[in-house]
mmCIF file of C-alpha atoms and ligand atoms in Angstrom:
data_model
loop_
_atom_site.group_PDB
_atom_site.id
_atom_site.type_symbol
_atom_site.label_atom_id
_atom_site.label_comp_id
_atom_site.label_asym_id
_atom_site.label_seq_id
_atom_site.Cartn_x
_atom_site.Cartn_y
_atom_site.Cartn_z
ATOM 1 C CA MET A 1 0.000 0.000 0.000
ATOM 2 C CA SER A 2 1.340 3.453 -0.899
ATOM 3 C CA LYS A 3 1.976 5.968 1.841
ATOM 4 C CA GLN A 4 -0.846 8.120 0.508
ATOM 5 C CA LYS A 5 -3.320 5.233 0.610
ATOM 6 C CA ILE A 6 -2.344 4.437 4.186
ATOM 7 C CA VAL A 7 -2.975 8.050 5.162
ATOM 8 C CA THR A 8 -6.378 8.013 3.389
ATOM 9 C CA VAL A 9 -7.441 4.772 5.111
ATOM 10 C CA ALA A 10 -6.286 6.141 8.446
ATOM 11 C CA SER A 11 -8.233 9.382 7.998
ATOM 12 C CA LEU A 12 -11.356 7.492 6.980
ATOM 13 C CA ALA A 13 -11.039 5.340 10.090
ATOM 14 C CA ILE A 14 -10.712 8.449 12.240
ATOM 15 C CA LEU A 15 -13.765 9.982 10.557
ATOM 16 C CA TRP A 16 -15.755 6.788 11.150
ATOM 17 C CA ILE A 17 -14.807 6.621 14.817
ATOM 18 C CA GLY A 18 -15.673 10.297 15.139
ATOM 19 C CA ALA A 19 -19.086 9.642 13.622
ATOM 20 C CA ALA A 20 -19.926 6.761 15.971
ATOM 21 C CA PRO A 21 -22.755 7.960 18.228
ATOM 22 C CA CYS A 22 -21.495 9.083 21.576
ATOM 23 C CA ALA A 23 -23.181 7.736 24.684
ATOM 24 C CA GLY A 24 -25.802 9.942 26.227
ATOM 25 C CA GLY A 25 -26.861 11.352 22.833
ATOM 26 C CA GLN A 26 -24.901 14.162 21.216
ATOM 27 C CA ASP A 27 -27.790 16.254 20.024
ATOM 28 C CA VAL A 28 -30.348 15.666 22.708
ATOM 29 C CA PRO A 29 -30.969 18.085 25.566
ATOM 30 C CA ALA A 30 -29.389 17.349 28.928
ATOM 31 C CA LEU A 31 -31.924 16.086 31.461
ATOM 32 C CA LYS A 32 -30.470 18.373 34.109
ATOM 33 C CA ASP A 33 -31.348 21.382 31.915
ATOM 34 C CA VAL A 34 -34.777 20.029 31.064
ATOM 35 C CA PHE A 35 -35.625 19.609 34.764
ATOM 36 C CA GLN A 36 -33.676 22.596 36.027
ATOM 37 C CA ASP A 37 -36.703 24.464 37.349
ATOM 38 C CA HIS A 38 -38.379 21.351 38.721
ATOM 39 C CA PHE A 39 -36.131 19.031 40.726
ATOM 40 C CA LEU A 40 -32.649 17.527 40.810
ATOM 41 C CA ILE A 41 -32.225 14.632 38.407
ATOM 42 C CA GLY A 42 -29.703 11.864 38.829
ATOM 43 C CA GLY A 43 -28.519 8.313 38.560
ATOM 44 C CA ALA A 44 -26.764 5.609 40.532
ATOM 45 C CA PRO A 45 -23.346 4.957 39.023
ATOM 46 C CA ASN A 46 -21.269 2.047 40.186
ATOM 47 C CA ARG A 47 -17.512 1.711 40.488
ATOM 48 C CA THR A 48 -16.832 1.244 36.770
ATOM 49 C CA VAL A 49 -18.227 4.711 36.110
ATOM 50 C CA VAL A 50 -16.191 6.698 38.588
ATOM 51 C CA THR A 51 -12.979 4.832 37.801
ATOM 52 C CA GLY A 52 -13.368 5.502 34.058
ATOM 53 C CA ARG A 53 -13.736 1.832 33.104
ATOM 54 C CA ASP A 54 -17.183 2.493 31.631
ATOM 55 C CA PRO A 55 -16.828 5.671 29.553
ATOM 56 C CA ASN A 56 -20.360 5.253 28.113
ATOM 57 C CA ALA A 57 -21.883 5.480 31.557
ATOM 58 C CA ALA A 58 -19.588 8.329 32.586
ATOM 59 C CA ALA A 59 -20.605 10.328 29.487
ATOM 60 C CA ILE A 60 -24.290 9.922 30.373
ATOM 61 C CA VAL A 61 -23.799 10.826 34.018
ATOM 62 C CA GLU A 62 -21.696 13.901 33.226
ATOM 63 C CA LYS A 63 -24.060 15.192 30.573
ATOM 64 C CA HIS A 64 -27.434 14.514 32.151
ATOM 65 C CA PHE A 65 -27.258 14.327 35.933
ATOM 66 C CA ASN A 66 -26.753 16.860 38.706
ATOM 67 C CA THR A 67 -27.020 14.360 41.554
ATOM 68 C CA ILE A 68 -25.568 10.880 42.093
ATOM 69 C CA THR A 69 -26.112 8.040 44.552
ATOM 70 C CA ALA A 70 -23.571 5.207 44.775
ATOM 71 C CA GLU A 71 -25.261 1.995 43.669
ATOM 72 C CA ASN A 72 -23.312 -0.078 46.187
ATOM 73 C CA ASP A 73 -20.083 1.442 47.448
ATOM 74 C CA LEU A 74 -21.390 3.104 50.604
ATOM 75 C CA LYS A 75 -23.297 0.063 51.816
ATOM 76 C CA TRP A 76 -22.029 -1.539 55.017
ATOM 77 C CA GLN A 77 -20.816 -4.725 53.323
ATOM 78 C CA LEU A 78 -18.637 -2.755 50.930
ATOM 79 C CA ILE A 79 -17.401 0.092 53.072
ATOM 80 C CA HIS A 80 -17.002 -1.768 56.387
ATOM 81 C CA PRO A 81 -16.467 -5.424 55.524
ATOM 82 C CA ARG A 82 -14.789 -6.459 58.782
ATOM 83 C CA PRO A 83 -15.058 -5.094 62.322
ATOM 84 C CA ASP A 84 -11.643 -3.469 62.170
ATOM 85 C CA ARG A 85 -11.518 -2.640 58.476
ATOM 86 C CA TYR A 86 -13.060 0.169 56.468
ATOM 87 C CA ASN A 87 -12.672 0.092 52.698
ATOM 88 C CA TRP A 88 -12.723 3.812 51.910
ATOM 89 C CA GLU A 89 -11.180 3.966 48.477
ATOM 90 C CA PRO A 90 -14.274 3.252 46.281
ATOM 91 C CA ALA A 91 -16.478 5.609 48.280
ATOM 92 C CA ASP A 92 -13.780 8.291 48.288
ATOM 93 C CA SER A 93 -13.554 8.154 44.483
ATOM 94 C CA PHE A 94 -17.345 8.240 44.165
ATOM 95 C CA VAL A 95 -17.602 11.375 46.309
ATOM 96 C CA ALA A 96 -14.671 12.992 44.479
ATOM 97 C CA PHE A 97 -16.311 12.220 41.105
ATOM 98 C CA GLY A 98 -19.513 13.937 42.255
ATOM 99 C CA GLU A 99 -17.622 16.966 43.517
ATOM 100 C CA LYS A 100 -15.567 17.252 40.358
ATOM 101 C CA ASN A 101 -18.799 17.384 38.363
ATOM 102 C CA ARG A 102 -20.484 19.739 40.878
ATOM 103 C CA MET A 103 -23.238 17.250 41.680
ATOM 104 C CA SER A 104 -25.281 16.767 44.842
ATOM 105 C CA VAL A 105 -23.870 13.569 46.296
ATOM 106 C CA ILE A 106 -26.276 11.270 48.147
ATOM 107 C CA GLY A 107 -25.198 8.629 50.680
ATOM 108 C CA HIS A 108 -26.925 5.244 50.446
ATOM 109 C CA CYS A 109 -27.320 3.774 53.026
ATOM 110 C CA LEU A 110 -26.433 3.466 56.723
ATOM 111 C CA VAL A 111 -28.792 0.956 58.344
ATOM 112 C CA TRP A 112 -30.367 -1.829 56.300
ATOM 113 C CA HIS A 113 -31.001 -5.549 56.769
ATOM 114 C CA ALA A 114 -29.438 -6.432 53.388
ATOM 115 C CA GLN A 115 -25.834 -6.069 52.183
ATOM 116 C CA THR A 116 -24.791 -5.955 55.822
ATOM 117 C CA PRO A 117 -22.175 -8.497 56.919
ATOM 118 C CA ARG A 118 -23.272 -11.241 59.299
ATOM 119 C CA TRP A 119 -20.637 -10.285 61.878
ATOM 120 C CA VAL A 120 -22.530 -7.067 62.614
ATOM 121 C CA PHE A 121 -25.176 -9.080 64.450
ATOM 122 C CA GLN A 122 -22.832 -11.601 66.086
ATOM 123 C CA ASP A 123 -20.652 -11.599 69.179
ATOM 124 C CA ASP A 124 -17.114 -13.004 69.294
ATOM 125 C CA SER A 125 -18.318 -16.585 69.715
ATOM 126 C CA GLY A 126 -20.787 -16.359 66.830
ATOM 127 C CA GLY A 127 -23.894 -15.995 69.014
ATOM 128 C CA GLU A 128 -26.380 -13.168 68.737
ATOM 129 C CA ILE A 129 -24.968 -9.851 69.902
ATOM 130 C CA THR A 130 -26.646 -7.923 72.755
ATOM 131 C CA ARG A 131 -28.807 -4.852 72.214
ATOM 132 C CA ASP A 132 -26.216 -2.526 73.737
ATOM 133 C CA ALA A 133 -23.362 -3.976 71.707
ATOM 134 C CA LEU A 134 -25.351 -3.688 68.478
ATOM 135 C CA LEU A 135 -26.229 -0.074 69.240
ATOM 136 C CA ALA A 136 -22.559 0.655 69.931
ATOM 137 C CA ARG A 137 -21.613 -0.950 66.619
ATOM 138 C CA MET A 138 -24.236 1.056 64.769
ATOM 139 C CA LYS A 139 -23.006 4.251 66.364
ATOM 140 C CA ASP A 140 -19.356 3.570 65.492
ATOM 141 C CA HIS A 141 -20.276 2.829 61.889
ATOM 142 C CA ILE A 142 -22.437 5.916 61.453
ATOM 143 C CA MET A 143 -19.970 8.255 63.148
ATOM 144 C CA ALA A 144 -17.113 6.911 61.015
ATOM 145 C CA VAL A 145 -18.895 6.932 57.645
ATOM 146 C CA VAL A 146 -20.992 10.096 57.961
ATOM 147 C CA GLY A 147 -18.111 11.824 59.755
ATOM 148 C CA ARG A 148 -15.649 11.045 56.966
ATOM 149 C CA TYR A 149 -17.806 12.778 54.356
ATOM 150 C CA LYS A 150 -19.053 15.587 56.592
ATOM 151 C CA GLY A 151 -19.966 18.617 54.517
ATOM 152 C CA ARG A 152 -19.508 16.685 51.256
ATOM 153 C CA ILE A 153 -22.563 14.411 51.187
ATOM 154 C CA LYS A 154 -25.788 16.393 50.886
ATOM 155 C CA GLY A 155 -28.105 13.792 52.368
ATOM 156 C CA TRP A 156 -28.169 10.241 53.694
ATOM 157 C CA ASP A 157 -30.595 7.356 53.366
ATOM 158 C CA VAL A 158 -30.177 6.758 57.081
ATOM 159 C CA VAL A 159 -32.511 3.785 57.309
ATOM 160 C CA ASN A 160 -33.465 1.688 54.308
ATOM 161 C CA GLU A 161 -36.462 -0.651 54.018
ATOM 162 C CA ALA A 162 -37.481 -1.004 57.668
ATOM 163 C CA LEU A 163 -41.142 -1.668 56.838
ATOM 164 C CA ASP A 164 -43.163 -4.681 55.779
ATOM 165 C CA GLU A 165 -45.884 -4.412 53.155
ATOM 166 C CA ASP A 166 -48.571 -3.943 55.833
ATOM 167 C CA GLY A 167 -46.766 -0.938 57.285
ATOM 168 C CA THR A 168 -45.519 -2.643 60.444
ATOM 169 C CA LEU A 169 -41.819 -2.883 61.166
ATOM 170 C CA ARG A 170 -39.981 -5.605 59.307
ATOM 171 C CA ASN A 171 -38.601 -8.324 61.528
ATOM 172 C CA SER A 172 -34.979 -7.534 60.688
ATOM 173 C CA PRO A 173 -32.069 -8.282 63.022
ATOM 174 C CA TRP A 174 -31.949 -4.544 63.795
ATOM 175 C CA ARG A 175 -35.466 -4.522 65.114
ATOM 176 C CA ARG A 176 -35.306 -7.965 66.712
ATOM 177 C CA ILE A 177 -32.121 -7.302 68.660
ATOM 178 C CA ILE A 178 -32.579 -3.636 69.497
ATOM 179 C CA GLY A 179 -36.251 -4.178 70.230
ATOM 180 C CA GLU A 180 -39.276 -2.006 69.945
ATOM 181 C CA GLY A 181 -39.560 -1.157 73.633
ATOM 182 C CA SER A 182 -42.546 0.827 74.842
ATOM 183 C CA GLU A 183 -44.901 2.682 72.486
ATOM 184 C CA ASP A 184 -42.733 5.753 72.913
ATOM 185 C CA GLN A 185 -39.679 3.768 71.801
ATOM 186 C CA LYS A 186 -41.416 2.020 68.956
ATOM 187 C CA TYR A 187 -38.861 3.103 66.414
ATOM 188 C CA ASP A 188 -35.867 2.826 68.687
ATOM 189 C CA PHE A 189 -33.239 1.644 66.201
ATOM 190 C CA ILE A 190 -34.456 4.093 63.561
ATOM 191 C CA GLU A 191 -34.351 6.941 66.051
ATOM 192 C CA CYS A 192 -30.838 6.051 67.209
ATOM 193 C CA ALA A 193 -29.579 5.896 63.628
ATOM 194 C CA PHE A 194 -30.980 9.335 62.822
ATOM 195 C CA ARG A 195 -29.657 10.875 66.053
ATOM 196 C CA TRP A 196 -26.124 9.652 65.362
ATOM 197 C CA ALA A 197 -26.201 10.637 61.702
ATOM 198 C CA HIS A 198 -27.237 14.134 62.796
ATOM 199 C CA GLU A 199 -24.494 14.221 65.398
ATOM 200 C CA ALA A 200 -21.881 13.183 62.823
ATOM 201 C CA ASP A 201 -22.925 15.841 60.281
ATOM 202 C CA PRO A 202 -25.455 18.382 61.577
ATOM 203 C CA ASP A 203 -25.839 19.918 58.112
ATOM 204 C CA ALA A 204 -26.598 16.708 56.223
ATOM 205 C CA GLU A 205 -30.182 15.970 55.254
ATOM 206 C CA LEU A 206 -31.551 12.720 56.673
ATOM 207 C CA TYR A 207 -33.965 10.446 54.844
ATOM 208 C CA TYR A 208 -36.015 7.305 55.377
ATOM 209 C CA ASN A 209 -36.053 5.231 52.156
ATOM 210 C CA ASP A 210 -38.276 2.309 51.074
ATOM 211 C CA TYR A 211 -39.903 0.511 48.141
ATOM 212 C CA ASN A 212 -43.596 -0.031 47.345
ATOM 213 C CA LEU A 213 -44.663 3.162 49.115
ATOM 214 C CA GLU A 214 -46.360 4.023 45.817
ATOM 215 C CA THR A 215 -48.136 0.666 45.481
ATOM 216 C CA SER A 216 -49.075 -0.185 49.076
ATOM 217 C CA LYS A 217 -51.105 2.411 50.938
ATOM 218 C CA ALA A 218 -50.546 0.501 54.192
ATOM 219 C CA LYS A 219 -46.766 0.623 53.728
ATOM 220 C CA CYS A 220 -46.862 4.309 52.844
ATOM 221 C CA ASP A 221 -48.933 4.933 55.988
ATOM 222 C CA GLY A 222 -46.219 3.096 57.921
ATOM 223 C CA ALA A 223 -43.629 5.570 56.605
ATOM 224 C CA ILE A 224 -45.918 8.469 57.505
ATOM 225 C CA ALA A 225 -46.200 7.079 61.046
ATOM 226 C CA ILE A 226 -42.387 7.154 61.318
ATOM 227 C CA VAL A 227 -42.322 10.774 60.137
ATOM 228 C CA LYS A 228 -45.056 11.797 62.581
ATOM 229 C CA HIS A 229 -43.302 10.035 65.443
ATOM 230 C CA PHE A 230 -40.081 11.903 64.651
ATOM 231 C CA LYS A 231 -41.867 15.231 64.365
ATOM 232 C CA SER A 232 -43.700 14.694 67.666
ATOM 233 C CA LYS A 233 -40.351 14.129 69.390
ATOM 234 C CA GLY A 234 -38.648 17.031 67.650
ATOM 235 C CA LEU A 235 -36.175 14.722 65.884
ATOM 236 C CA ARG A 236 -34.659 15.580 62.551
ATOM 237 C CA ILE A 237 -36.007 13.878 59.447
ATOM 238 C CA ASP A 238 -35.818 15.800 56.179
ATOM 239 C CA GLY A 239 -37.305 13.506 53.634
ATOM 240 C CA VAL A 240 -38.733 10.184 52.597
ATOM 241 C CA GLY A 241 -37.401 8.402 49.549
ATOM 242 C CA ILE A 242 -39.884 6.562 47.367
ATOM 243 C CA GLN A 243 -37.609 4.042 45.639
ATOM 244 C CA LEU A 244 -40.096 3.513 42.783
ATOM 245 C CA HIS A 245 -38.967 0.272 41.230
ATOM 246 C CA GLY A 246 -41.944 0.167 38.876
ATOM 247 C CA GLY A 247 -43.179 -1.998 36.024
ATOM 248 C CA LEU A 248 -45.048 -1.518 32.754
ATOM 249 C CA THR A 249 -48.368 -1.645 34.627
ATOM 250 C CA HIS A 250 -47.481 -0.211 38.008
ATOM 251 C CA PRO A 251 -47.585 2.012 39.981
ATOM 252 C CA SER A 252 -50.991 3.528 39.312
ATOM 253 C CA VAL A 253 -51.324 7.293 39.097
ATOM 254 C CA GLU A 254 -53.508 7.207 42.241
ATOM 255 C CA GLY A 255 -50.978 5.181 44.213
ATOM 256 C CA LEU A 256 -48.111 7.490 43.315
ATOM 257 C CA GLU A 257 -50.167 10.609 44.026
ATOM 258 C CA TYR A 258 -51.255 9.234 47.377
ATOM 259 C CA ALA A 259 -47.651 8.596 48.383
ATOM 260 C CA ILE A 260 -46.396 12.025 47.304
ATOM 261 C CA THR A 261 -49.228 14.090 48.741
ATOM 262 C CA SER A 262 -49.588 12.252 52.037
ATOM 263 C CA LEU A 263 -45.843 12.187 52.739
ATOM 264 C CA ALA A 264 -45.557 15.881 51.891
ATOM 265 C CA ALA A 265 -48.530 16.640 54.139
ATOM 266 C CA ALA A 266 -46.673 14.939 57.003
ATOM 267 C CA GLY A 267 -44.027 17.650 56.612
ATOM 268 C CA VAL A 268 -41.110 16.091 54.739
ATOM 269 C CA LYS A 269 -39.497 16.490 51.361
ATOM 270 C CA VAL A 270 -40.365 13.715 48.950
ATOM 271 C CA MET A 271 -37.865 12.235 46.549
ATOM 272 C CA VAL A 272 -37.855 9.425 44.042
ATOM 273 C CA THR A 273 -34.635 7.669 44.833
ATOM 274 C CA GLU A 274 -34.281 4.502 42.728
ATOM 275 C CA LEU A 275 -36.441 4.885 39.643
ATOM 276 C CA ASP A 276 -36.554 2.086 37.081
ATOM 277 C CA ILE A 277 -39.346 0.315 35.222
ATOM 278 C CA ARG A 278 -39.070 -3.416 34.740
ATOM 279 C CA THR A 279 -39.975 -4.489 31.230
ATOM 280 C CA GLN A 280 -40.451 -8.163 32.144
ATOM 281 C CA ALA A 281 -44.130 -9.089 32.056
ATOM 282 C CA ARG A 282 -43.656 -12.100 34.341
ATOM 283 C CA GLY A 283 -41.832 -12.904 37.512
ATOM 284 C CA TYR A 284 -41.191 -11.189 40.804
ATOM 285 C CA ARG A 285 -42.341 -7.553 40.824
ATOM 286 C CA GLY A 286 -40.960 -6.152 44.067
ATOM 287 C CA ALA A 287 -37.556 -4.782 45.011
ATOM 288 C CA ASP A 288 -36.478 -7.275 47.680
ATOM 289 C CA ILE A 289 -32.882 -7.876 46.594
ATOM 290 C CA SER A 290 -32.896 -11.469 47.867
ATOM 291 C CA ARG A 291 -35.475 -12.229 45.162
ATOM 292 C CA VAL A 292 -33.812 -10.473 42.228
ATOM 293 C CA SER A 293 -30.964 -12.211 40.399
ATOM 294 C CA ARG A 294 -29.332 -12.165 36.973
ATOM 295 C CA ALA A 295 -31.008 -15.530 36.292
ATOM 296 C CA ASN A 296 -34.544 -14.208 36.740
ATOM 297 C CA THR A 297 -34.108 -10.818 35.107
ATOM 298 C CA ASP A 298 -33.548 -11.976 31.527
ATOM 299 C CA ASP A 299 -36.064 -10.389 29.142
ATOM 300 C CA PRO A 300 -36.089 -11.538 25.491
ATOM 301 C CA ALA A 301 -38.810 -8.975 24.604
ATOM 302 C CA ALA A 302 -36.936 -6.006 26.078
ATOM 303 C CA ALA A 303 -35.840 -4.479 22.779
ATOM 304 C CA ALA A 304 -39.157 -5.024 20.940
ATOM 305 C CA ALA A 305 -40.834 -1.851 19.662
ATOM 306 C CA GLU A 306 -44.016 -2.699 21.553
ATOM 307 C CA THR A 307 -42.121 -3.022 24.831
ATOM 308 C CA GLN A 308 -40.274 0.246 24.265
ATOM 309 C CA LYS A 309 -43.555 2.032 23.486
ATOM 310 C CA LYS A 310 -45.125 0.738 26.708
ATOM 311 C CA LEU A 311 -42.029 1.774 28.613
ATOM 312 C CA ALA A 312 -42.129 5.273 27.150
ATOM 313 C CA ASP A 313 -45.842 5.596 28.001
ATOM 314 C CA LYS A 314 -45.272 4.506 31.595
ATOM 315 C CA TYR A 315 -42.352 6.890 32.025
ATOM 316 C CA ALA A 316 -44.447 9.728 30.547
ATOM 317 C CA GLU A 317 -47.237 8.968 32.995
ATOM 318 C CA ILE A 318 -44.935 8.798 36.005
ATOM 319 C CA PHE A 319 -43.181 12.053 35.074
ATOM 320 C CA SER A 320 -46.459 13.868 34.477
ATOM 321 C CA VAL A 321 -47.414 12.972 38.067
ATOM 322 C CA LEU A 322 -43.990 13.993 39.411
ATOM 323 C CA LEU A 323 -44.123 17.298 37.540
ATOM 324 C CA ALA A 324 -47.661 18.021 38.692
ATOM 325 C CA HIS A 325 -46.394 17.633 42.280
ATOM 326 C CA LYS A 326 -43.016 19.255 41.760
ATOM 327 C CA LYS A 327 -43.503 21.635 44.685
ATOM 328 C CA ASP A 328 -43.176 18.615 46.993
ATOM 329 C CA ILE A 329 -40.435 16.771 45.087
ATOM 330 C CA THR A 330 -36.799 17.709 45.431
ATOM 331 C CA ARG A 331 -35.026 14.958 43.506
ATOM 332 C CA VAL A 332 -35.589 12.132 41.039
ATOM 333 C CA THR A 333 -32.802 9.549 40.781
ATOM 334 C CA PHE A 334 -32.713 6.627 38.348
ATOM 335 C CA TRP A 335 -31.361 3.341 39.701
ATOM 336 C CA GLY A 336 -28.381 2.788 37.465
ATOM 337 C CA VAL A 337 -27.268 4.736 34.412
ATOM 338 C CA TYR A 338 -28.131 2.721 31.299
ATOM 339 C CA ASP A 339 -29.705 -0.646 30.527
ATOM 340 C CA LYS A 340 -26.475 -2.610 30.261
ATOM 341 C CA THR A 341 -25.644 -2.370 33.926
ATOM 342 C CA SER A 342 -29.112 -2.292 35.470
ATOM 343 C CA TRP A 343 -29.578 -4.601 38.460
ATOM 344 C CA ILE A 344 -33.068 -5.551 37.268
ATOM 345 C CA GLY A 345 -32.207 -6.681 33.704
ATOM 346 C CA GLY A 346 -34.431 -6.105 30.676
ATOM 347 C CA SER A 347 -34.646 -2.520 29.476
ATOM 348 C CA PRO A 348 -35.703 -0.426 32.465
ATOM 349 C CA LEU A 349 -33.907 2.924 31.994
ATOM 350 C CA LEU A 350 -33.853 5.865 29.561
ATOM 351 C CA PHE A 351 -30.630 4.850 27.784
ATOM 352 C CA ASP A 352 -30.167 1.576 25.892
ATOM 353 C CA ARG A 353 -27.366 -0.951 26.169
ATOM 354 C CA ASN A 354 -25.125 1.234 23.994
ATOM 355 C CA GLY A 355 -25.870 4.345 26.010
ATOM 356 C CA GLN A 356 -28.206 5.853 23.404
ATOM 357 C CA PRO A 357 -31.391 7.686 24.436
ATOM 358 C CA LYS A 358 -34.514 5.554 23.966
ATOM 359 C CA GLU A 359 -38.119 6.443 23.186
ATOM 360 C CA ALA A 360 -38.634 6.672 26.945
ATOM 361 C CA PHE A 361 -36.000 9.437 27.128
ATOM 362 C CA PHE A 362 -37.892 11.565 24.605
ATOM 363 C CA ALA A 363 -41.194 10.870 26.361
ATOM 364 C CA VAL A 364 -39.760 12.197 29.614
ATOM 365 C CA VAL A 365 -38.372 15.325 27.935
ATOM 366 C CA LYS A 366 -41.763 15.908 26.281
ATOM 367 C CA ALA A 367 -43.554 15.549 29.620
ATOM 368 C CA ALA A 368 -41.322 18.291 31.049
ATOM 369 C CA ARG A 369 -41.890 20.607 28.071
ATOM 370 C CA GLN A 370 -45.641 20.208 28.373
ATOM 371 C CA GLN A 371 -45.572 21.616 31.886
HETATM 372 C C1 XIL B 1 -29.149 -3.183 44.512
HETATM 373 C C2 XIL B 1 -27.983 -2.932 43.565
HETATM 374 O O1 XIL B 1 -28.465 -2.234 42.434
HETATM 375 C C3 XIL B 1 -27.347 -4.235 43.144
HETATM 376 O O2 XIL B 1 -26.180 -4.003 42.370
HETATM 377 C C4 XIL B 1 -26.993 -5.060 44.378
HETATM 378 O O3 XIL B 1 -26.497 -6.323 43.976
HETATM 379 C C5 XIL B 1 -28.201 -5.239 45.278
HETATM 380 O O4 XIL B 1 -28.740 -3.974 45.609
HETATM 381 N N1 XIL B 1 -33.214 -1.278 46.983
HETATM 382 C C6 XIL B 1 -32.101 -0.578 47.383
HETATM 383 C C7 XIL B 1 -30.847 -0.684 46.605
HETATM 384 O O5 XIL B 1 -32.204 0.225 48.324
HETATM 385 O O6 XIL B 1 -29.703 -0.545 47.412
HETATM 386 C C8 XIL B 1 -30.761 -1.990 45.836
HETATM 387 O O7 XIL B 1 -29.614 -1.948 45.011
HETATM 388 C C9 XIL B 1 -32.015 -2.199 45.030
HETATM 389 C C10 XIL B 1 -33.236 -2.242 45.912
#
């Protein structure tokens, strides 16, 4: 091949690479601009995003989001795997990534029954730990983690998923070991967690976070009872996170409106903290992580035009409700960044497996413009 031909082939290759669509959509508006006057809009990147190993996801996050929540790296199991060992590096790089991009960084989560190592609930001989020892452990963890990011994390999901579907407290090791006590101490472990989080960073916002608040009125009423209890005792609680792991046929408009309006009426900010819409028509619908696995999240119909149309319609409906209640909503965060890395499989987000905006993306933008 002549030198000239080599140069021509090389330039064509460069042109072709340059023309390949860039993740996040080159010519589409940025979601953070579209929702600028309404609420913060964000996603939940994982480690591959902040370390630069997934440039597609990073491009989407940087272009579209003004708030981020770590999908996993601040959870107890990851950040505090052994009694005497904290694994700060992933969380440090997540927080630094958010700061570099001038985003509101959200901490998820401090006290939860899942993704918490077994040792937390055990004494040295492997038996169940005492109430006092568990409280001491909880305090140490919260003071260390919240304290490390003091002034840098805007708000914390202090307690995650403490309720059952009927609105009573879930029988988690936290509740079982710490106990409910008298009526006045009904939410003892939740109260302690919030008190210590406040002590560690008095300026951080503190949230209670749960799923199915938009589909189960009883569960939503359970969250409202927690808020009212806190307010009656003068304890700090800033917001309640509606996770909103939805599906093509749920939640209903009524269910979502009930959750937003009744939580706001109880005196807290409302946020949608883990938005995705499962495209699978069958299988488990909830967000209990012990029931969701790669094996049961496969969805052969995910890419079909009919599925994508239904997804776009559901997103449009959900966003029209969120926008109608924007005075009560401070933030909407998607759970993940794009379909390829979603925990729920199928095609649940606004960007496809190559990072390109889907029909659902345009439906959401249209909903905002119609406001
Ligand atoms: C999920 C993550 O997305 C997965 O990567 C992980 O394996 C399990 O947890 N409710 C929550 C989130 O509060 O922390 C969960 O995240 C999804 C359900």
